[in-house]
Each structure stands twice: as C-alpha cells, then as structure tokens.
mmCIF file of C-alpha atoms and ligand atoms in Angstrom:
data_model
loop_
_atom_site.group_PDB
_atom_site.id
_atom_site.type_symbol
_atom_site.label_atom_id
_atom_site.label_comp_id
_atom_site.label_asym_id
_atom_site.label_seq_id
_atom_site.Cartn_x
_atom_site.Cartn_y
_atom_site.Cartn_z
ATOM 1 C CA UNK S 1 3.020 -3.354 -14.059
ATOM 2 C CA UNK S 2 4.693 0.060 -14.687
ATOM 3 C CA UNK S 3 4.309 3.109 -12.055
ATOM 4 C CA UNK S 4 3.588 6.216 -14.123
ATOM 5 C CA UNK S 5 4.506 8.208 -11.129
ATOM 6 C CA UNK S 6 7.868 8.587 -9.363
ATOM 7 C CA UNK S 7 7.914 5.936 -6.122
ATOM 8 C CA UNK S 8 8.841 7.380 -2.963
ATOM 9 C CA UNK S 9 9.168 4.998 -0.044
ATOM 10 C CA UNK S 10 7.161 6.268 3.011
ATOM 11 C CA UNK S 11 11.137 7.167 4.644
ATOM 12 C CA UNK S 12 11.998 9.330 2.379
ATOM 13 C CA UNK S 13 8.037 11.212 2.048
ATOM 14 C CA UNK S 14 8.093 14.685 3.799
ATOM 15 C CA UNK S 15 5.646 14.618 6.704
ATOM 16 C CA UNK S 16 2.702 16.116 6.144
ATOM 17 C CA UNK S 17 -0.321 15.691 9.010
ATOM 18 C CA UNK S 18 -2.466 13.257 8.763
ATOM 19 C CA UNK S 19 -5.589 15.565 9.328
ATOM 20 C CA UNK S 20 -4.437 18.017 6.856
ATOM 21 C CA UNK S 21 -4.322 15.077 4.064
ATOM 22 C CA UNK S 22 -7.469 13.653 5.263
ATOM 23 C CA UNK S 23 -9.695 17.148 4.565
ATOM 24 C CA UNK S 24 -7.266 17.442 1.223
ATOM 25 C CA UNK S 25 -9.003 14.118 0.271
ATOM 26 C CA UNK S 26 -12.594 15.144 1.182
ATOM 27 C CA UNK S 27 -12.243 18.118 -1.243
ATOM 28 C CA UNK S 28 -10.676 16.297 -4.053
ATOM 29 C CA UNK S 29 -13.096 13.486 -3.811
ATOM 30 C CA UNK S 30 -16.147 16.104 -3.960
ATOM 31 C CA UNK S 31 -14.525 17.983 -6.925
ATOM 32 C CA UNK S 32 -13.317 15.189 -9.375
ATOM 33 C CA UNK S 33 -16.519 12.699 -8.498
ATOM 34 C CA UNK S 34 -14.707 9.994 -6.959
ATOM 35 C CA UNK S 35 -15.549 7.513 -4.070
ATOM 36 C CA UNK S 36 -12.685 5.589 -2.232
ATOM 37 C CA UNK S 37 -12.921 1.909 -1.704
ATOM 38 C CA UNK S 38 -10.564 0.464 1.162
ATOM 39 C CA UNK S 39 -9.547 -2.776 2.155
ATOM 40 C CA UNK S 40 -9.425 -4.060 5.756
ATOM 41 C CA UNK S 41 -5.504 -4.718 5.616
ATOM 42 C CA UNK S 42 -4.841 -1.217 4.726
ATOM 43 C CA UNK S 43 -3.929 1.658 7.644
ATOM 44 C CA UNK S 44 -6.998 2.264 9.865
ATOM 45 C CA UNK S 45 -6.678 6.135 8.667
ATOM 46 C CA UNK S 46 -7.402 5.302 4.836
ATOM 47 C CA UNK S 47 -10.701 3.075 6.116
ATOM 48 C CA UNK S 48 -11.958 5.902 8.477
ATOM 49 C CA UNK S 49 -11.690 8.447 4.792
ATOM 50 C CA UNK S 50 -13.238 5.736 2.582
ATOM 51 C CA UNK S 51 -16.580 5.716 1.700
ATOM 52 C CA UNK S 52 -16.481 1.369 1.344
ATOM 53 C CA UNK S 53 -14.735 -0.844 3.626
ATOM 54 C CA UNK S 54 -14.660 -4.468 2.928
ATOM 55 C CA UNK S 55 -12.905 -7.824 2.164
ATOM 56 C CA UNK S 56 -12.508 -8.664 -1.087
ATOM 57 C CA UNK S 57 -15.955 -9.813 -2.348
ATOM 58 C CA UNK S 58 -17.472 -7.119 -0.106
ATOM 59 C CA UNK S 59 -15.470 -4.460 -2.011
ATOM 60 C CA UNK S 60 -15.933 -6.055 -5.229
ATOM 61 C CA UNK S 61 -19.581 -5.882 -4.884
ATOM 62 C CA UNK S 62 -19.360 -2.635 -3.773
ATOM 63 C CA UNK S 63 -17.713 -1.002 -6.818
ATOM 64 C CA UNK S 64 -20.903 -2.121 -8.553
ATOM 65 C CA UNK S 65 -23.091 0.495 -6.285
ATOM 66 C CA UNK S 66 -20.639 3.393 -6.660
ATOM 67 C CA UNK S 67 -22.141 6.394 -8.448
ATOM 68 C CA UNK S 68 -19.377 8.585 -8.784
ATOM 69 C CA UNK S 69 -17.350 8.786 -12.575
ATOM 70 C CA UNK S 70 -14.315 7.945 -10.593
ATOM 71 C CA UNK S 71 -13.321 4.771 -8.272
ATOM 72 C CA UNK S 72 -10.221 5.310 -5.883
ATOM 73 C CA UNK S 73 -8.837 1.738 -4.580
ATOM 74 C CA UNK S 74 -7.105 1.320 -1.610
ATOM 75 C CA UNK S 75 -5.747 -2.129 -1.565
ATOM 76 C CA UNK S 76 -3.652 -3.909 -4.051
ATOM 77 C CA UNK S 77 -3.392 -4.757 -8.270
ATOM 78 C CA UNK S 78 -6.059 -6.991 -8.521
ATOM 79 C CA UNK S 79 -8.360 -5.580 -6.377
ATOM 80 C CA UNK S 80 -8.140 -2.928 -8.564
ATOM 81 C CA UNK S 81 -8.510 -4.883 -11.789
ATOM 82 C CA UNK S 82 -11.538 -6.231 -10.403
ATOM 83 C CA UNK S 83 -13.110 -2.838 -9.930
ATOM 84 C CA UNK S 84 -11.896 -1.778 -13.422
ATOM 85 C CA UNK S 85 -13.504 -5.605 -14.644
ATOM 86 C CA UNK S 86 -16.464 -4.836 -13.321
ATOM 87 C CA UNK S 87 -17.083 -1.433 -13.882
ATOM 88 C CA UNK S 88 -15.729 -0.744 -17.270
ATOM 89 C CA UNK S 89 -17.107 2.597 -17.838
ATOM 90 C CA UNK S 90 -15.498 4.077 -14.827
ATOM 91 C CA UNK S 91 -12.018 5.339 -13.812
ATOM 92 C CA UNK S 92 -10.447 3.442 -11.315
ATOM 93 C CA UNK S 93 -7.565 4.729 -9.817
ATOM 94 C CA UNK S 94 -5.069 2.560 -7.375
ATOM 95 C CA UNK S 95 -2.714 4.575 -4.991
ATOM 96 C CA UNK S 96 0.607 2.683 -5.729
ATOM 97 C CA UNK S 97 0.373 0.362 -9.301
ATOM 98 C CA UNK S 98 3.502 -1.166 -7.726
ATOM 99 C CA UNK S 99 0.912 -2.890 -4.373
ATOM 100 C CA UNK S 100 0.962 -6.429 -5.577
ATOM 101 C CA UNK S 101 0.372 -9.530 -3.926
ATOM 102 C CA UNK S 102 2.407 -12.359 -3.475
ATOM 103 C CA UNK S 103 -0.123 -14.482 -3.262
ATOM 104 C CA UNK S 104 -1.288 -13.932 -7.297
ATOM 105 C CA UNK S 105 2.242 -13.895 -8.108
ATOM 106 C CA UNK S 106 2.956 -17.392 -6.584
ATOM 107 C CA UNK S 107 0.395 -18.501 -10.033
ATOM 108 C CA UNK S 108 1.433 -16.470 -13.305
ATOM 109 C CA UNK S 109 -1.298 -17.309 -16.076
ATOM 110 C CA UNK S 110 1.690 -18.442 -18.724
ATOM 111 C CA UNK S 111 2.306 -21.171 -16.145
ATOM 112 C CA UNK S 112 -1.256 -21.762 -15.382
ATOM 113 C CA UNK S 113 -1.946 -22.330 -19.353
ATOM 114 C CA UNK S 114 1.024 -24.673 -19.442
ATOM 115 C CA UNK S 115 -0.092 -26.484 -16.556
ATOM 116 C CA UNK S 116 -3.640 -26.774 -17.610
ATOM 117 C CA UNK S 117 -2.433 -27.762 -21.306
ATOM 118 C CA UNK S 118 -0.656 -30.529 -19.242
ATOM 119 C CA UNK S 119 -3.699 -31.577 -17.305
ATOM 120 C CA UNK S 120 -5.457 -31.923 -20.724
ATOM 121 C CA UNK S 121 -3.033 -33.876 -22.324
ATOM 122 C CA UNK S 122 -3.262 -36.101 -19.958
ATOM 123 C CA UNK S 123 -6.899 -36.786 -20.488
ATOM 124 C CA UNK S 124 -7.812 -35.338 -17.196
ATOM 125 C CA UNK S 125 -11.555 -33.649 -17.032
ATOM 126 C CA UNK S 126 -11.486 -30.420 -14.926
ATOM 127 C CA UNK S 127 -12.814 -27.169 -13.805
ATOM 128 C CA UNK S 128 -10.432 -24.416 -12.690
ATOM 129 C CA UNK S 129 -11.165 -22.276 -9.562
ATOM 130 C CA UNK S 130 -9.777 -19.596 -8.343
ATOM 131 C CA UNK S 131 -9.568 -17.631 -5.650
ATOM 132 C CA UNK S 132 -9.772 -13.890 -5.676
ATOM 133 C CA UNK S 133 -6.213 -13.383 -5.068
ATOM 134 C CA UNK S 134 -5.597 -13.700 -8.552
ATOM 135 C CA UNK S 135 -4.537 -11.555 -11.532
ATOM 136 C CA UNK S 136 -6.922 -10.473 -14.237
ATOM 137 C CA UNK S 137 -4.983 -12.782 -17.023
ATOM 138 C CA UNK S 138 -5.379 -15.938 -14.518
ATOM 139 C CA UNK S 139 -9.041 -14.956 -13.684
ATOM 140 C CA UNK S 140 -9.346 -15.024 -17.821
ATOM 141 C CA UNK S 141 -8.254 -18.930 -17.652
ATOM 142 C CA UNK S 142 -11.129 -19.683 -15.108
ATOM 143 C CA UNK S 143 -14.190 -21.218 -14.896
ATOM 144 C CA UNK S 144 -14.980 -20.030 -11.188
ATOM 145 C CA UNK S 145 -13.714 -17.654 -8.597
ATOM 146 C CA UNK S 146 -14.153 -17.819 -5.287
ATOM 147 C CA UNK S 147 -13.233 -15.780 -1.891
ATOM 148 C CA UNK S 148 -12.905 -17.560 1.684
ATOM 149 C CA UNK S 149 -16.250 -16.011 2.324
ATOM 150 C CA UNK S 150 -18.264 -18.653 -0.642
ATOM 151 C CA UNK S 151 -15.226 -20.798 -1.460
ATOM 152 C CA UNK S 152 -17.125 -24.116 0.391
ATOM 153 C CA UNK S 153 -20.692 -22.734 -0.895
ATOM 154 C CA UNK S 154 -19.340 -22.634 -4.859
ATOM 155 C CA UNK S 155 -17.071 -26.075 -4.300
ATOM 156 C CA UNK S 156 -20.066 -27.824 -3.002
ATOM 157 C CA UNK S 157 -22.063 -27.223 -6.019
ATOM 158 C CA UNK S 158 -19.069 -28.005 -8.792
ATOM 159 C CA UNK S 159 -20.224 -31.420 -10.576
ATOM 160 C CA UNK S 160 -18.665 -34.814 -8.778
ATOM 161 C CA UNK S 161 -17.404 -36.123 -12.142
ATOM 162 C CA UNK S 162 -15.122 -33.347 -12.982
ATOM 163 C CA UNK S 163 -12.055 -32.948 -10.789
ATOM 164 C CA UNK S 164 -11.194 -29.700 -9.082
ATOM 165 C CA UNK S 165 -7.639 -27.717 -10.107
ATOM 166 C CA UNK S 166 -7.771 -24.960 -7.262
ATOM 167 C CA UNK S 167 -5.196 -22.175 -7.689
ATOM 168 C CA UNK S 168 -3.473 -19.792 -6.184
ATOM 169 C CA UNK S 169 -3.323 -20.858 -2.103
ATOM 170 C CA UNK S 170 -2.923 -24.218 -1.233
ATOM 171 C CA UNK S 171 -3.728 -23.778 2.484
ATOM 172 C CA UNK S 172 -6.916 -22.413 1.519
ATOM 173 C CA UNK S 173 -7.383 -25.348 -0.906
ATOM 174 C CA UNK S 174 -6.497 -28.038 1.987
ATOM 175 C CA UNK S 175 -8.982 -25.884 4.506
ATOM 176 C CA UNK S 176 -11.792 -26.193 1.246
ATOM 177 C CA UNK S 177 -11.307 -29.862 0.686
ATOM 178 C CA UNK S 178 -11.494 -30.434 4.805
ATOM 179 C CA UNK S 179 -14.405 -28.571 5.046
ATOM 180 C CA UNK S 180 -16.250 -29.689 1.612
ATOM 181 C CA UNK S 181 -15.319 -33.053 1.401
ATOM 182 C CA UNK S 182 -13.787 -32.771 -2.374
ATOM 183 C CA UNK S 183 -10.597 -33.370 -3.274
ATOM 184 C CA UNK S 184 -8.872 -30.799 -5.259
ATOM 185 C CA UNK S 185 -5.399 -30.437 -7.258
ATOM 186 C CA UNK S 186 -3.791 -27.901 -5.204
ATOM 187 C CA UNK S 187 -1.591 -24.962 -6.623
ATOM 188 C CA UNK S 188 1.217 -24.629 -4.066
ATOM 189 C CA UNK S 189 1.486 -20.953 -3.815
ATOM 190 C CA UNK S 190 0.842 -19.179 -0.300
ATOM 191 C CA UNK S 191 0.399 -15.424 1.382
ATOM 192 C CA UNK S 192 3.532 -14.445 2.559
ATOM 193 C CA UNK S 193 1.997 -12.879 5.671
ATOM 194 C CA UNK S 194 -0.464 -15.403 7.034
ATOM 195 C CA UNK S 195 2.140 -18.182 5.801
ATOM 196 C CA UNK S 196 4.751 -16.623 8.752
ATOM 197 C CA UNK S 197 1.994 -16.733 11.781
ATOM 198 C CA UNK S 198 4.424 -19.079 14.677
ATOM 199 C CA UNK S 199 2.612 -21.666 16.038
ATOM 200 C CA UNK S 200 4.619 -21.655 19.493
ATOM 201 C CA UNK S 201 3.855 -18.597 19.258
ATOM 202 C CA UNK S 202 0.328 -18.445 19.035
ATOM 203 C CA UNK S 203 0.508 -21.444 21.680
ATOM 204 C CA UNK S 204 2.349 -19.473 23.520
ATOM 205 C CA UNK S 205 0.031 -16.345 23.845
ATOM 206 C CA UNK S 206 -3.058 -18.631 24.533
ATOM 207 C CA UNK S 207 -1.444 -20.182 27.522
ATOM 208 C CA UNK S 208 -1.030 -17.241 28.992
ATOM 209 C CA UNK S 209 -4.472 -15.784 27.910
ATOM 210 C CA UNK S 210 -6.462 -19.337 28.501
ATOM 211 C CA UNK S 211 -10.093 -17.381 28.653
ATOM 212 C CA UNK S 212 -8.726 -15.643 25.483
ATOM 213 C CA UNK S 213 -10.713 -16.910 21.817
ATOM 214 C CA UNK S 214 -8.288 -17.728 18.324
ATOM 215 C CA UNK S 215 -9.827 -16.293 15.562
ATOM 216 C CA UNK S 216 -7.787 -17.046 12.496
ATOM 217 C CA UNK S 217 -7.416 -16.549 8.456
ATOM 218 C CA UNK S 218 -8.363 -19.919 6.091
ATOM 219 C CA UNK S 219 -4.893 -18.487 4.505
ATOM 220 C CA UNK S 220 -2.930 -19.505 7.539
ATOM 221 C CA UNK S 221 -1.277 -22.811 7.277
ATOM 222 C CA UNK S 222 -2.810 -26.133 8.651
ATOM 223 C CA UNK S 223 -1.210 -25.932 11.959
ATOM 224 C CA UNK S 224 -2.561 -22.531 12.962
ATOM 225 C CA UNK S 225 -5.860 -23.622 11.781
ATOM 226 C CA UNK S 226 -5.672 -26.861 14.055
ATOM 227 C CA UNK S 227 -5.380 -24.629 16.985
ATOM 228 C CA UNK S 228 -7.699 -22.147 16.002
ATOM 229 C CA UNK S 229 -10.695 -21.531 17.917
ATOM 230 C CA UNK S 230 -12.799 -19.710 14.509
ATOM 231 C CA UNK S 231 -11.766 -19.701 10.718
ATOM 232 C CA UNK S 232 -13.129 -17.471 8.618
ATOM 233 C CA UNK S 233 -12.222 -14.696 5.999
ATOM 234 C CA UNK S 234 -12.366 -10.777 6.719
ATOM 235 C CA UNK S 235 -16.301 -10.631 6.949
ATOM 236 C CA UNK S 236 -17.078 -13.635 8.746
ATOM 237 C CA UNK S 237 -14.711 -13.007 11.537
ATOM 238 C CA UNK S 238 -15.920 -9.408 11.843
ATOM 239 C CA UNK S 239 -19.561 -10.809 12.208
ATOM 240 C CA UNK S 240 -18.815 -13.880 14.201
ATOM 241 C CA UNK S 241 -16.924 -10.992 17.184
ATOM 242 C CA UNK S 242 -19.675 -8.977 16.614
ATOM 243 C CA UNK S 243 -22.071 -12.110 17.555
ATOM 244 C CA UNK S 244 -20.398 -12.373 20.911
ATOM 245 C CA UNK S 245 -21.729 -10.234 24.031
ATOM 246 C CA UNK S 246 -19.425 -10.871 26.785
ATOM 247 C CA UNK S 247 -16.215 -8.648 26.467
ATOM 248 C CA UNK S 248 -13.595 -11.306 25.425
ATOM 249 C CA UNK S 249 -9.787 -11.674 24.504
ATOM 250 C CA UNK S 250 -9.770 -12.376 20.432
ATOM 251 C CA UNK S 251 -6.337 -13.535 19.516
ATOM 252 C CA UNK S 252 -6.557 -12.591 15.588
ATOM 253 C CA UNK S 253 -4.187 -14.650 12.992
ATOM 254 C CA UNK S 254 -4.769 -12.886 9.944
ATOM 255 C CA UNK S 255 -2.894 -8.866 8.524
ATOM 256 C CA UNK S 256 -2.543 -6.921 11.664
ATOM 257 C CA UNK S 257 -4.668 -3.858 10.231
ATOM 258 C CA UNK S 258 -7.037 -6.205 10.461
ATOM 259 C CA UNK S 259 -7.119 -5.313 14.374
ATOM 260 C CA UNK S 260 -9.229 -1.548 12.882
ATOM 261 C CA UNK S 261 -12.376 -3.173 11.606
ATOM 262 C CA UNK S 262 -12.781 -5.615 14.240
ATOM 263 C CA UNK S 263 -12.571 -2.866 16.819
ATOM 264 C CA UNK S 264 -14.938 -0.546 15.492
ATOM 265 C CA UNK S 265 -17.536 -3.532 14.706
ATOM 266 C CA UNK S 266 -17.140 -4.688 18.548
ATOM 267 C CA UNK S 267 -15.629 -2.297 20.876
ATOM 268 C CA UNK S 268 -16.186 -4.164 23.922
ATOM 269 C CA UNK S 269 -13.710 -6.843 23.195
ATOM 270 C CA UNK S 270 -10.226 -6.877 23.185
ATOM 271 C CA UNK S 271 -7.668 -7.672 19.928
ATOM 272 C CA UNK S 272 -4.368 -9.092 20.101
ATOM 273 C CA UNK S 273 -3.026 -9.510 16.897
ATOM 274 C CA UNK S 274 -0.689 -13.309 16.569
ATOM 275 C CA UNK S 275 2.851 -12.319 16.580
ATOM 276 C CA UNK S 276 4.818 -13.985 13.699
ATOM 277 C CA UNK S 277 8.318 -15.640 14.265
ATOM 278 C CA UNK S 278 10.717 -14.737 16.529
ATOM 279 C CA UNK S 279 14.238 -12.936 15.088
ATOM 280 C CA UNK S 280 17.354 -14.189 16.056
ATOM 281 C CA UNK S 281 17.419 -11.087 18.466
ATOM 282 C CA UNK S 282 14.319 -12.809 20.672
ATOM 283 C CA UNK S 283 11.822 -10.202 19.103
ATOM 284 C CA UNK S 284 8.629 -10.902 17.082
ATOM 285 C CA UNK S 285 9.073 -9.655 13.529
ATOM 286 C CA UNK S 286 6.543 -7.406 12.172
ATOM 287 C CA UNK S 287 6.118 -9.606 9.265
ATOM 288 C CA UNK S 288 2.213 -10.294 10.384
ATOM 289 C CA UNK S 289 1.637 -6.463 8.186
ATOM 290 C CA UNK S 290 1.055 -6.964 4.492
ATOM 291 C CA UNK S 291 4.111 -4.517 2.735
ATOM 292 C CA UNK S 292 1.973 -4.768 -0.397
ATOM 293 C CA UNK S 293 -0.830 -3.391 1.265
ATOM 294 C CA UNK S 294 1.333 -0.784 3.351
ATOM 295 C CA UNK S 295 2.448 1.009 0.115
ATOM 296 C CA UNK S 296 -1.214 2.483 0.359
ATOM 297 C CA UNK S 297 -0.501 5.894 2.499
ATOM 298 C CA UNK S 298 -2.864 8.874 2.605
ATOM 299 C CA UNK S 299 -0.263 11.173 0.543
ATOM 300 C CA UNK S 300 -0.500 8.941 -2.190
ATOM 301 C CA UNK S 301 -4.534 8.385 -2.127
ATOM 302 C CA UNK S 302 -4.064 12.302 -2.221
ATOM 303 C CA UNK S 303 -1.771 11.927 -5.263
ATOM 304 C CA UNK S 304 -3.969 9.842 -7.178
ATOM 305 C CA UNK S 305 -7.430 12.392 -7.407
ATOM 306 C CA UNK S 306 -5.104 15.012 -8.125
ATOM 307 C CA UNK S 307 -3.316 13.898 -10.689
ATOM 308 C CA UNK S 308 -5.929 11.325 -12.350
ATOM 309 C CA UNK S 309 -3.180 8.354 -12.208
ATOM 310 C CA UNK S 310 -2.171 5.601 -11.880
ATOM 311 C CA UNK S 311 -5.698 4.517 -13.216
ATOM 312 C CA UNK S 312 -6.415 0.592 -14.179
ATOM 313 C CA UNK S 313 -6.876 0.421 -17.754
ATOM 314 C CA UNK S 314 -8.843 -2.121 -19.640
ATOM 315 C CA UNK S 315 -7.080 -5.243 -21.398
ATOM 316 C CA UNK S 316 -8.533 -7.458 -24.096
ATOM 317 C CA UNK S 317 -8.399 -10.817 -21.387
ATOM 318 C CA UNK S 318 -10.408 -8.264 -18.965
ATOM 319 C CA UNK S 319 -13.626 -9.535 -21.044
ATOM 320 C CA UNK S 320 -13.116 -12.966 -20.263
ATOM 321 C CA UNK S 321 -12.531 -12.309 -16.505
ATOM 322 C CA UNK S 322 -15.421 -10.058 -16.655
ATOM 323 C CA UNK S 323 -17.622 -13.287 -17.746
ATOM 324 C CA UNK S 324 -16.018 -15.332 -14.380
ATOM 325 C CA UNK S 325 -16.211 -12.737 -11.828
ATOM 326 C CA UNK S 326 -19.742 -11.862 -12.393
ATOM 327 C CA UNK S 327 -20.998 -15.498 -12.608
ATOM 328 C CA UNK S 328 -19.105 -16.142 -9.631
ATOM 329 C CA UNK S 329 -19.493 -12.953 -7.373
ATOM 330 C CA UNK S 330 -22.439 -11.400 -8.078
HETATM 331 S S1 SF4 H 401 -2.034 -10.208 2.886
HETATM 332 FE FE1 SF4 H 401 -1.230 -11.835 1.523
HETATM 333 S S2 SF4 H 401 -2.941 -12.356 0.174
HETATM 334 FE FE2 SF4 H 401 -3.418 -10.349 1.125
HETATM 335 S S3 SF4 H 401 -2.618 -8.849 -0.346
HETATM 336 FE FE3 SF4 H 401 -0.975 -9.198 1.160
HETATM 337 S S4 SF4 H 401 0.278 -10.811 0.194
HETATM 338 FE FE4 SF4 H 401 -1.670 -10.807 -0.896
#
C-alpha cells in the first residue's frame, strides 16, 4: 500500500469545525456522484454523513445497491477492496490507503500459499475459509469467506470429509468450532483491539453493575466470551439490544465507536463500553479504539471527493476474489 497523498496525523491537522466539513461533504458528494459507506468502528460523525452504515457484510452488500459513479469508504483496506471487488465499474475511494488492519496482516497470502502448499504435500484434503478480515490476494486463495454474522451458517454446510483450514482469527475459529461442532485448523492471528479486552476488568465492572447485560465480539478471546452474557458480530448485537424493552445496562466488548450505532438503534438503554488493561499508572488504556479505523477523520473524507484519490484500483487476483466473495456473500 502506497498513500498518494501527504499523511498528516490528526495532531498536527489545523482545526477546522466539524459542521463546516460536514455541509463541505454534502456538496461534494452531490457534485462528483458519490455515496459514502461507513463502518460502525469509525467516529459517530462520519456514520451520521454516510449514506450506509454497516458491519462488514452489511456494507459489502450495500456497495452492490449504490447508484452513484463514485463509492467513498469509510473503514479500512479491505473493506475497500471489497467494494472495488464487487463493483468493478465504479470508483471507490478510501479516506486514508494507509487504514489497515492487523487482523489481515496477522495472514499474508505468500505465507498462506506456503502453508497451504504444505497442507497438500502432506496429503491433507481441505477447504480454505476465510473471514472477511482478509486482504484481496488471501481472499484470491479461498474457497469461502465468511463474517461473524454467517460464519456458523456457511461452516455447517462445508462437506464432513474435507477438513476445515480457517484463517485469519483464531478466536473466531475456536468460537466457530464451539458453536458448529467442526473442528478446524486454526490460523493464529488475532484483532489487536478485541484481543486487549481485561477480563478482571470486565469482571470487575459487572460486579458492580450485577443487573447490567455483557454483550461481546466473537473476536474477543475465549475468556471474555466465557463471561459474556451475548456473542455476536456488529449486526446481531445491534438487533439483539434492539430486541430488548426494558431500559438495561449493556456492557459492550467489542471497538468503542461501536457505543454510536447501538445508541441510535436503542436509545433507552444504557452503553458502557469494556475498558481494556490497566497501565502501570492504574488507568484503563484506550486501546479498546481501533487506530486503523481512527485514521478515518471528516477532513480527509473531505479530501478524498475533492481530489478523486486515494481510489482502490483493480488487480489481476481481484477476479479470483471476486468469484469467492460473491458465492459467499451475496
Ligand atoms: S478492530 Fe481489529 S479487526 Fe477491526 S479493523 Fe481494527 S484491527 Fe482490524
């Protein structure tokens, strides 16, 4: 990945207010035909300007029913890849090329290949799955992918004599094979932000909130889920708060922007996002925000209508991927 545009790092951007930016946006998306697609870990002032808010498969299904020439994406890479995958004849456009995730870079497709090559000399009979969180040239090596909102319903279905090599996140993968009953060969890569969720923590906050309900991320490791009162991805936990009538204390393990959509789906309740660990000063870290994500900022969804870049351009492996994601998503 290479940033065509000089990176500024949100300390050193002149202010400029918020409202001002956010009717700058309005006009630019009206004049170069352009709809803006956000993510729910992204700040709550880029999903109130966005036209689609979603999780992953959500937004991915989304950019199929966009009717504008030009797709803004306000999340990170391979969100946007996926947009640009599936809608090849339209210009997407990403805020900051440099928003990774280091969840696809815990599996880099060289290694993948290697790995699988491995598996295969071995004799081993296998289909690979992935989930979402995934670059375009690992989605290429694929025969499924899959988000935590129809991981179990895709696994489920997968033939019982092959065996299952399930990349990138192997807490997701242990939560899958719990759930589904399959055993899997697990990838160990992780989400650096629902990897650093304290459990004494969390155990912590619920004793002192003991009407209060966990609601936590199939990213998070095993002993956050054990506690957990609800798993599910993005969607599902939005639904499953929106499901519940009596205002209620939601203790929420998953990206802290997360705290936005949940709000404006159920009002009445209250969110308190799970702190992550405690610094040797006694405080909580803010480490429960994604930084990948946070290198989305209003000045730079600005930046990107105006100036037509940095846009997601098509690679040959894109056609492969192409092939996966729509069997799989759509
Ligand atoms: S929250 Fe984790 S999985 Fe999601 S984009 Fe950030 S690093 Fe990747």
């Amino acid at each position: 990945m290479s940033s065509v545009l000089p990176t500024i790092s949100s300390a050193d951007a002149p202010y400029e207010d918020p409202l001002d930016l956010m009717d700058e946006i309005d006009r630019l998306k009206a004049e170069k035909d352009a709809s803006i697609l956000a993510h729910y870990y992204v700040d709550g002032e880029i999903q109130d300007i966005a036209d689609f808010n979603g999780d992953s498969l959500q937004l991915a299904r989304d950019a199929t029913k966009v009717t504008t020439s030009t797709i803004v994406f306000a999340g990170v890479h391979f969100m946007g890849e996926s947009a640009k995958i599936l809608n090849p004849e339209k210009r997407v456009l990403v805020p900051d090329l440099l928003a990774g995730c280091s969840l696809a870079e815990s599996c880099p497709a060289d290694k993948l290949a290697a790995y699988q090559q491995k598996l295969r000399d071995e004799g081993r009979d296998f289909l690979t799955v992935a989930y979402i969180n995934t670059s375009a040239a690992v989605k290429s090596l694929t025969d499924w992918i899959v988000t935590s909102g129809n991981a179990r319903e895709i696994i489920e279905k997968l033939p019982e004599d092959k065996e299952i090599l399930f990349v990138p996140d192997q807490h997701l993968g242990r939560y899958l094979e719990e759930v589904s009953g399959r055993k899997m060969i697990l990838w160990p890569g992780a989400c650096m932000v629902h990897e650093i969720f304290s459990v004494q923590d969390l155990l912590r906050a619920k004793r002192n909130n003991p009407e209060s309900i966990v609601i936590s991320h199939p990213e998070c490791p095993h002993s956050i889920l054990e506690v957990s009162d609800f798993i599910g991805g993005t969607e599902k936990m939005r639904k499953y708060v929106a499901s519940i009538e009596k205002p209620t204390k939601f203790l929420v393990a998953t990206e802290a922007n997360m705290i936005h959509p949940l709000q404006l789906a159920a009002p009445h309740h209250e969110f308190v996002p799970v702190p992550g660990i405690m610094t040797s000063t006694g405080e909580t870290c803010a480490c429960n925000r994604c930084p990948h994500m946070a290198r989305n900022t209003l000045a730079k969804v600005r930046d990107c209508l105006k100036y037509g870049q940095p846009e997601i351009t098509w690679q040959p492996y894109f056609e492969k991927a192409q092939e996966v994601l729509t069997r799989s998503l759509l």
